[in-house]
XYZ file of C-alpha atoms in Angstrom:
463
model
C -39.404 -40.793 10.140
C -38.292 -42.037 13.472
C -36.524 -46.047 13.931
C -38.147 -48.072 15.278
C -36.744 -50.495 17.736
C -38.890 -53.568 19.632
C -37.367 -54.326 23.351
C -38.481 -57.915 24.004
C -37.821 -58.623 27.744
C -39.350 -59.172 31.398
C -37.878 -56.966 33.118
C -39.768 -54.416 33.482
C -37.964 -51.811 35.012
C -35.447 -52.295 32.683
C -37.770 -51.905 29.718
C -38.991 -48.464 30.937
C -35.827 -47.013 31.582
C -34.483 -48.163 28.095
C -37.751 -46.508 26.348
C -36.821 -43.047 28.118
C -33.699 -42.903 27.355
C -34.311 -44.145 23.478
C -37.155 -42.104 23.436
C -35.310 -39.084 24.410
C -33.017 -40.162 21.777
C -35.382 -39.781 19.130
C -36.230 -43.047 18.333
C -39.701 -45.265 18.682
C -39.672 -47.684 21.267
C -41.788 -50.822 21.316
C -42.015 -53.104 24.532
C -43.384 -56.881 24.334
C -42.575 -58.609 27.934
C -43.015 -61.729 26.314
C -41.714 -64.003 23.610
C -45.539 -64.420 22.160
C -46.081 -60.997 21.886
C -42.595 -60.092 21.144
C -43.304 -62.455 17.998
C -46.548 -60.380 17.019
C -45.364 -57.515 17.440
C -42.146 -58.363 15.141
C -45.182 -59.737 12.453
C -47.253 -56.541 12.659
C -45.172 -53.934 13.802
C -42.354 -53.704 11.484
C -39.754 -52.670 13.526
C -36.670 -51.800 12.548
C -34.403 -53.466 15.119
C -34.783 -55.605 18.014
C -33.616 -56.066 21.415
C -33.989 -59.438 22.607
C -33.365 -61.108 25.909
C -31.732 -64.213 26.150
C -33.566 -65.490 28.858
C -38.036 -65.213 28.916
C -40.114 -66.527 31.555
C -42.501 -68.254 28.524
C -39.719 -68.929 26.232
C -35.915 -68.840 25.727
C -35.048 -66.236 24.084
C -32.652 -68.207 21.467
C -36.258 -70.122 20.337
C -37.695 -66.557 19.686
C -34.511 -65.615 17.839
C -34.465 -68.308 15.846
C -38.656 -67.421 15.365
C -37.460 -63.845 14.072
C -35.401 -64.557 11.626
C -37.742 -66.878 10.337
C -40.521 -64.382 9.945
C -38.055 -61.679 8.888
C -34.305 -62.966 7.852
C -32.851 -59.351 7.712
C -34.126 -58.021 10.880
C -31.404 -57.065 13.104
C -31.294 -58.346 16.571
C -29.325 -57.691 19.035
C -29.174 -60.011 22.005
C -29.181 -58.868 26.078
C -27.202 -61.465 28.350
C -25.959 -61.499 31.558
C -22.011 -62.089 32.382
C -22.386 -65.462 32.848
C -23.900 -66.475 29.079
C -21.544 -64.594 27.023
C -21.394 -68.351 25.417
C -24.716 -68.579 24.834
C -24.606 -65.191 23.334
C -22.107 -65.621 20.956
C -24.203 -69.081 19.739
C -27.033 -66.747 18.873
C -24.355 -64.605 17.062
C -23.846 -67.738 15.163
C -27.491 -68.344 14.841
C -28.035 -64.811 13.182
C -28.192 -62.065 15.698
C -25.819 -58.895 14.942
C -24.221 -58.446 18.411
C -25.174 -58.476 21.783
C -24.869 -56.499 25.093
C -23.873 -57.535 28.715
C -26.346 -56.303 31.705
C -26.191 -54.218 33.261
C -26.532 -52.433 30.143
C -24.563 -48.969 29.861
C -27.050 -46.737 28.080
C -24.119 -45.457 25.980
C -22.448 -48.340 24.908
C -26.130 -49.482 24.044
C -26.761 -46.717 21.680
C -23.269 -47.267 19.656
C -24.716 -50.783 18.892
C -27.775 -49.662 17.929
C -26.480 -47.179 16.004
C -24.244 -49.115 13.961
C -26.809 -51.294 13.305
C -29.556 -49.191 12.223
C -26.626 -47.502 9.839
C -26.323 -51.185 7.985
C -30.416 -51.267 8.566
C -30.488 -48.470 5.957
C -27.887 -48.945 4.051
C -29.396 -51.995 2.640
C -32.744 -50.732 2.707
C -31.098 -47.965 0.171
C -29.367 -51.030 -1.983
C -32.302 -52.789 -2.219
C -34.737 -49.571 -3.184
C -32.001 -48.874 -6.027
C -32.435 -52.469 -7.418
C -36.018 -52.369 -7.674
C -36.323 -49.002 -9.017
C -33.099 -49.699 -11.440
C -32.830 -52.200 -14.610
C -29.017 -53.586 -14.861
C -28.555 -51.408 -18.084
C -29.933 -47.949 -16.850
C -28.096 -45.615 -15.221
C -29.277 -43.638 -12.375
C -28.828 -40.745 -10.183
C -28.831 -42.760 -7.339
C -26.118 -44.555 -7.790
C -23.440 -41.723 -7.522
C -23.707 -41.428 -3.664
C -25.324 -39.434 -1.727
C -22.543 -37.048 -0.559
C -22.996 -33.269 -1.236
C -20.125 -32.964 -3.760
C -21.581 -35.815 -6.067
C -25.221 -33.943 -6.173
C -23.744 -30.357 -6.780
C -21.701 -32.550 -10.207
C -24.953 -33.991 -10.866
C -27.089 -31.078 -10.810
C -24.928 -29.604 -12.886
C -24.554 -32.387 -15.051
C -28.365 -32.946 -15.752
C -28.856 -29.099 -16.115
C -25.957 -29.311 -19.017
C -27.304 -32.930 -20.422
C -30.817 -31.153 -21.385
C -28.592 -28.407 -23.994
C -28.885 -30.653 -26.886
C -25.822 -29.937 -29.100
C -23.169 -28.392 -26.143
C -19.910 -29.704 -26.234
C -19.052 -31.071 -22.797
C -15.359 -31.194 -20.933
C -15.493 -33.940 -18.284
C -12.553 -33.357 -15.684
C -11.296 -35.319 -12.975
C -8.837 -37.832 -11.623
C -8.319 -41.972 -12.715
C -11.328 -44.086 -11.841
C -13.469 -41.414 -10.336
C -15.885 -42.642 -13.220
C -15.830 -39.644 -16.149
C -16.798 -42.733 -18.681
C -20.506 -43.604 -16.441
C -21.428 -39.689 -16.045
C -20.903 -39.470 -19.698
C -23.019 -42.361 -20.127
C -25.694 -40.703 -17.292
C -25.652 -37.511 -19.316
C -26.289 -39.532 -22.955
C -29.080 -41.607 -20.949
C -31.281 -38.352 -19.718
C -30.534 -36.472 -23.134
C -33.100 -36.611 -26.106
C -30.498 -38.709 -27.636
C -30.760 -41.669 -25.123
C -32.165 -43.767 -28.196
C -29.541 -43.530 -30.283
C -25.863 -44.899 -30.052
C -23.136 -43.828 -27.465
C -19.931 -44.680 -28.241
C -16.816 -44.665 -25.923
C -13.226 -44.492 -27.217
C -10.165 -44.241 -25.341
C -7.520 -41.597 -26.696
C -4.561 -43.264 -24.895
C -4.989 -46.440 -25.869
C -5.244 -45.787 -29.919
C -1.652 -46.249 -32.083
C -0.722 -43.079 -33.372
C -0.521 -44.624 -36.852
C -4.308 -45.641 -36.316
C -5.997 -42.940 -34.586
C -7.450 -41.276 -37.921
C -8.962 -44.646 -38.963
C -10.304 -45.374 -35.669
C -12.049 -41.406 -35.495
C -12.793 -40.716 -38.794
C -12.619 -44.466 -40.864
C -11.167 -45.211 -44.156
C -11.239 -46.377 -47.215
C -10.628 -49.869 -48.670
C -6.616 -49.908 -49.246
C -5.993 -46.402 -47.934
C -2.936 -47.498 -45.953
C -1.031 -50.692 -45.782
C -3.018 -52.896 -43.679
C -6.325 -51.452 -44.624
C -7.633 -54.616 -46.188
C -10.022 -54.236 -49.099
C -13.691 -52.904 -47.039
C -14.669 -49.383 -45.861
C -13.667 -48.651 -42.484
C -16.741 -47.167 -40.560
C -15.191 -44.725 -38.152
C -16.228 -43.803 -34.108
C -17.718 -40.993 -35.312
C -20.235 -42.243 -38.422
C -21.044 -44.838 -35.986
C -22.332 -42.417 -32.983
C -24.441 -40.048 -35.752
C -27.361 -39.181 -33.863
C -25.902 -40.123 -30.588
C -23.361 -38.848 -28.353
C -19.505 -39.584 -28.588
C -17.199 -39.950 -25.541
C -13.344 -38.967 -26.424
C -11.910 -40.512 -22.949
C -8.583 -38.937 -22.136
C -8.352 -36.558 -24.819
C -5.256 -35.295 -23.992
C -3.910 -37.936 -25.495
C -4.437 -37.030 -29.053
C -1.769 -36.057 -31.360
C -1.265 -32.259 -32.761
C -2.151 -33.682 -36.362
C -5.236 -35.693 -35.338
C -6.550 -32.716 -32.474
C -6.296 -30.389 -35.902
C -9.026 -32.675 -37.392
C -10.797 -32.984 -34.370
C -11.169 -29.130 -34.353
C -12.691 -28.981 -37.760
C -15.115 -31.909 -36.569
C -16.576 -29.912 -33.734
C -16.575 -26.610 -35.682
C -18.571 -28.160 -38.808
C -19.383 -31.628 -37.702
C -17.801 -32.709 -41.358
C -14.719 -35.111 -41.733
C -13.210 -37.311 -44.442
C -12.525 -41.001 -44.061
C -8.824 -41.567 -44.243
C -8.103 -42.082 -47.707
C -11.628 -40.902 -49.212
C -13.047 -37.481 -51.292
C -16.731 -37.746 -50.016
C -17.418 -35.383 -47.344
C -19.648 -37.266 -44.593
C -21.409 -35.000 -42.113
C -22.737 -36.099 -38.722
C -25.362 -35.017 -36.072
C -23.491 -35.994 -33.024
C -22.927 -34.998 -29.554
C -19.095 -34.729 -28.528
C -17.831 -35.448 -24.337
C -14.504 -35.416 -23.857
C -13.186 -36.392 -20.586
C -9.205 -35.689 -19.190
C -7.082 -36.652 -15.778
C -4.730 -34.048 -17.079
C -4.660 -30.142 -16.778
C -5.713 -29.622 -20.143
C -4.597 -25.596 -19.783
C -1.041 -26.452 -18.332
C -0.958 -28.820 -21.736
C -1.637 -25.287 -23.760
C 0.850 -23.145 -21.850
C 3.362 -26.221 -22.657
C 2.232 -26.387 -26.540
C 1.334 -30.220 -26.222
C -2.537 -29.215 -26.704
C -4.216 -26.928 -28.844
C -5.470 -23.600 -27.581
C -7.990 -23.507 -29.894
C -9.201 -27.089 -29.704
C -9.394 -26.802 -25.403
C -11.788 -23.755 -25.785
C -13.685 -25.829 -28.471
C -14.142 -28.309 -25.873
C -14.052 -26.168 -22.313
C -18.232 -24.915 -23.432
C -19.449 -26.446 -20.634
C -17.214 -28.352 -17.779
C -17.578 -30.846 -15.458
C -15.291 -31.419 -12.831
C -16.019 -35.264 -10.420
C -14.762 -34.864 -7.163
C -12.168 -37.647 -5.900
C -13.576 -40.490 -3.723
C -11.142 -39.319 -0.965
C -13.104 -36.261 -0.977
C -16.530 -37.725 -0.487
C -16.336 -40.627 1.947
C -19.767 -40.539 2.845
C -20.355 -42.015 0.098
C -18.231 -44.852 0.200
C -20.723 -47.437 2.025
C -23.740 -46.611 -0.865
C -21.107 -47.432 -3.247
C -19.395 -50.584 -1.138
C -22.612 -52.327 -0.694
C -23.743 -51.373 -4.449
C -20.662 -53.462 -5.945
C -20.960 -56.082 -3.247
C -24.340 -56.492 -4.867
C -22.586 -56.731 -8.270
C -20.555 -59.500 -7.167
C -22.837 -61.291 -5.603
C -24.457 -62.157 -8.961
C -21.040 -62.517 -10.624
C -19.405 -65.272 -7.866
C -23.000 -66.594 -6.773
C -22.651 -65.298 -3.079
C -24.458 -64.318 -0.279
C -23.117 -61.837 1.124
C -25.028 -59.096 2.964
C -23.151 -56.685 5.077
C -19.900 -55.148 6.099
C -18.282 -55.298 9.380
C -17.628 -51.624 11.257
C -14.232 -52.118 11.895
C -13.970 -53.049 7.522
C -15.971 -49.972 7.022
C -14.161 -47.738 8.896
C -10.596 -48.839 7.054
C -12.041 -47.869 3.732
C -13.487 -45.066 5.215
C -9.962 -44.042 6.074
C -7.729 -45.477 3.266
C -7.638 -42.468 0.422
C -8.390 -44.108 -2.668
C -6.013 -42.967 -5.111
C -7.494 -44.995 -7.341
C -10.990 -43.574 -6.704
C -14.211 -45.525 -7.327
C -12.483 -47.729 -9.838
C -10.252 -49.189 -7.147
C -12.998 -49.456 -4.576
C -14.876 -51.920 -7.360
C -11.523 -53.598 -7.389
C -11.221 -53.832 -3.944
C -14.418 -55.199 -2.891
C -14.331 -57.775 -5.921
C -10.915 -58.938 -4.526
C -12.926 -59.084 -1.344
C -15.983 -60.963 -2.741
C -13.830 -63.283 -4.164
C -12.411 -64.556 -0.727
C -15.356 -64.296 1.559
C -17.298 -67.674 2.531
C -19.910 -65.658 4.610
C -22.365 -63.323 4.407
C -20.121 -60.690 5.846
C -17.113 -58.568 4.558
C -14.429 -58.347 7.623
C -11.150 -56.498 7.851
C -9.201 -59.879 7.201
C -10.984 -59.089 3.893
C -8.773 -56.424 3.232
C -5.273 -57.212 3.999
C -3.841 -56.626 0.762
C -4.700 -53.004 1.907
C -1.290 -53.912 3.786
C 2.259 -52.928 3.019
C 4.374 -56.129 1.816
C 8.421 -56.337 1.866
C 7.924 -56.181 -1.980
C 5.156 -55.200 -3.429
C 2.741 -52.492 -2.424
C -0.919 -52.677 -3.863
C -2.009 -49.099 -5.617
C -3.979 -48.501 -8.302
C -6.106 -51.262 -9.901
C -3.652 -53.725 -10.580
C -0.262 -51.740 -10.360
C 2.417 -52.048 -7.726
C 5.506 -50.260 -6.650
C 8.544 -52.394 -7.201
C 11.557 -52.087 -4.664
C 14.855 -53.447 -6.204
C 17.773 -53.934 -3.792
C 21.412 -52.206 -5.335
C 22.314 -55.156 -6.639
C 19.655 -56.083 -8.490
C 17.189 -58.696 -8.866
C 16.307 -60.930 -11.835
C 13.221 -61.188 -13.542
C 11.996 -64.441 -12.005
C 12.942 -63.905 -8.617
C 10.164 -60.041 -9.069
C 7.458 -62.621 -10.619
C 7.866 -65.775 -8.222
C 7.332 -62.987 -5.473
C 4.228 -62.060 -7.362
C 2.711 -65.524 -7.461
C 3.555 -66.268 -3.730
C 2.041 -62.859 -2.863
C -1.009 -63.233 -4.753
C -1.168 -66.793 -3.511
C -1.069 -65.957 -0.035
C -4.056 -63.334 -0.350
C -6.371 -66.152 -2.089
C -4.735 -68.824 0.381
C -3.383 -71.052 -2.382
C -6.428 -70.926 -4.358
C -5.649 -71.070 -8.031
C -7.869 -70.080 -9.797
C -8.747 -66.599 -7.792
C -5.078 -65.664 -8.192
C -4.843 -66.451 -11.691
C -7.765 -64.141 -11.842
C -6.081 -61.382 -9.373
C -3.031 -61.635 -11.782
C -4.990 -61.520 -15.126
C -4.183 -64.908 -16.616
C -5.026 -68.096 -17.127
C -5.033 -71.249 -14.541
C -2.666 -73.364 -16.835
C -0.561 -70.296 -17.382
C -0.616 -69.926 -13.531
C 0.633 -73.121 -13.099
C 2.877 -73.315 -15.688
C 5.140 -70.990 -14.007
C 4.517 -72.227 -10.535
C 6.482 -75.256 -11.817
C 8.985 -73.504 -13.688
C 9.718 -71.448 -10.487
C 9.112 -74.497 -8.266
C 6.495 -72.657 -6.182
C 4.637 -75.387 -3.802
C 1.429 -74.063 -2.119
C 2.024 -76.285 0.568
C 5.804 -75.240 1.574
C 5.340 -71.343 0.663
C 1.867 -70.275 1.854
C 1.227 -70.933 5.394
């Protein structure tokens, strides 16, 4: 379907020359010579842009504007001018227009604007179809992107969610989101009803990890306390189990493991009842699961347990078209979380996330834009947004909430690393507290607690 843009303007010569050339284009051009029917034609026509003049013979233009976004707050309009009311133009900037053009117009220039702007048109058109088709808990295809990488994983990935029982390897770097495909695959399989549970390999004690599988019994190891442990595994019977970063496991416990997926049969740590389960089993890995076999760190047997059917999710860096979908998706997130209003994101923001790489991935993009969020007043996100994208002196942002410390020969003591911290963090929020102690994980008291122990002053250290 063609866009549609509305030209509201006088001059008629100027009209019919911008309707070839947009025509030619491949768009739908509308022409109202007047602010009245300008107005109706904005009420009936549905356009998807306009064009207005500042200056009507029946009315000024910034009335009409002001008319428009009345009848339509999220129409786009773009504002014609002459040299001498650049002013006025950037008022109706102010007022709600989305840029505006200087006569006499160059046809070129013209058609980067509207492009831009009809990009944003459907990007939020696309948010805003995804919210009304999508409940807050569900899970949908949609909301992967729209990049040709991320449907060839997904077609695979519903083709493989449909094989009831098949054990599924989930590949891929940090935060390109193994934990919500295995959560898309459990939501389209015919065990969507029952439970999915998510543990993280990595993050288990090795004195623990048995318990935490497989569950014990009352006073099966110091610490057990005196009730039956119920283990990951009892609890997803029926449903589907995620092992995140399975390479994690120990030898001893990726020996049990093997004899769960072979017979779906375990003991609880410490018990002499066999319990069997009906249970689906995703793994997921950032590691090269066959290098970990050559090096005798992972069982050969256990990986071709697990490598039945594998899925491999692209990095972010390798699928930037998908990166406004996804930008304006969490934007939406946090709009709910820190009550705002914000609605779109500047070209020149776009097009530095568009080139950053994301080592991160998607995880780090959510991070990014809630750091964002978090400091906008607007209803825009602008590249002063960003600026911890920026090297410091110090510290260097990476991953999530990890940075790259640089310590001089000599040395450098503990409090002098963490009062750089604060004043960092402080500077990004612009003194406010409470976002930083957020950015930094910890509470406001805590926050100030050590600004007065280190004799940090928001007024004498962040301009």
């Amino acid at each position: 379907m063609k866009q549609k843009i509305l030209i509201i303007d006088d001059d008629e010569l100027l009209t019919s020359s911008l309707k070839r050339a947009f025509t030619q284009r491949n768009y739908e051009v509308d022409i109202a010579s007047n602010g009245k029917a300008g107005l109706e034609k904005v009420e009936k026509g549905n356009p998807d842009m306009v064009l207005l003049d500042i200056f009507l013979g029946d009315i000024n233009g910034m009335e009409i504007l002001k008319k428009i976004l009345l009848l339509n707050p999220d129409l786009p309009v773009v504002m014609i001018t002459g040299f001498a009311d650049v002013q006025t133009a950037v008022n109706a900037i102010k007022m709600g227009a989305v840029d505006f053009i200087l006569k006499p117009i160059n046809i070129e220039q013209l058609e980067l604007i509207i492009k831009k702007t009809l990009k944003q048109v459907a990007l939020q058109k696309e948010v805003i179809r995804l919210k009304l088709m999508t409940k807050e808990s569900e899970i949908k295809r949609e909301m992967f992107g729209n990049s040709r990488s991320i449907k060839s994983t997904l077609d695979a990935v519903e083709k493989i969610a449909m094989s009831e029982g098949t054990t599924i390897l989930i590949e891929g770097e940090s935060g390109v989101g193994k934990e919500i495909i295995a959560r898309y695959i459990h939501s389209i399989s015919r065990r969507r009803d029952k439970p999915f549970v998510a543990i993280n390999c990595g993050a288990i004690p090795k004195e623990l990890a048995e318990s935490e599988l497989f569950g014990s019994e009352k006073g099966a190891y110091t610490g057990a306390g005196e009730k039956t442990r119920i283990g990951k595994f009892e609890l997803a019977d029926g449903g589907t189990i995620l092992l995140d970063e399975i390479g994690e496991l120990s030898p001893e416990i990726q020996v049990k493991l093997l004899r769960v997926l072979q017979e779906k049969k375990f003991f609880r740590l410490g018990g002499t009842k066999e319990i069997s389960v009906d249970v689906r089993i995703i793994a997921s890995t950032n590691k090269d699961l066959l290098q970990a076999v050559r090096e005798k760190t992972f069982r050969e047997d256990l990986f071709y347990r697990l490598n039945v059917a594998t899925i491999f999710i692209p990095p972010l860096r390798e699928r930037k078209e998908d990166i406004p979908l996804l930008a304006m998706m969490f934007i939406d997130e946090f709009n709910k979380t820190f009550n705002k209003q914000i609605k779109k994101i500047s070209s020149d923001a776009m097009d530095k996330m568009i080139s950053y790489s994301w080592p991160g991935n998607v995880r780090e993009l959510r991070n990014t834009i809630e750091r964002a969020v978090l400091l906008i007043n607007g209803d825009e996100l602008k590249l002063e947004h960003l600026n911890f994208f920026e090297k410091d002196k110090t510290l260097k942002y990476l991953l999530d909430d990890e940075y790259v410390l640089k310590i001089p020969k000599q040395g450098i003591s503990m409090d002098e690393v963490v009062r750089d911290l604060i004043i960092k963090t402080l500077e990004i929020t612009k003194g406010n507290q409470i976002q930083a102690a957020k950015f930094l994980g910890i509470s406001r008291s805590k926050l100030r607690y050590r600004m007065e122990q280190l004799k940090i002053e928001v007024k004498k250290h962040i301009k």
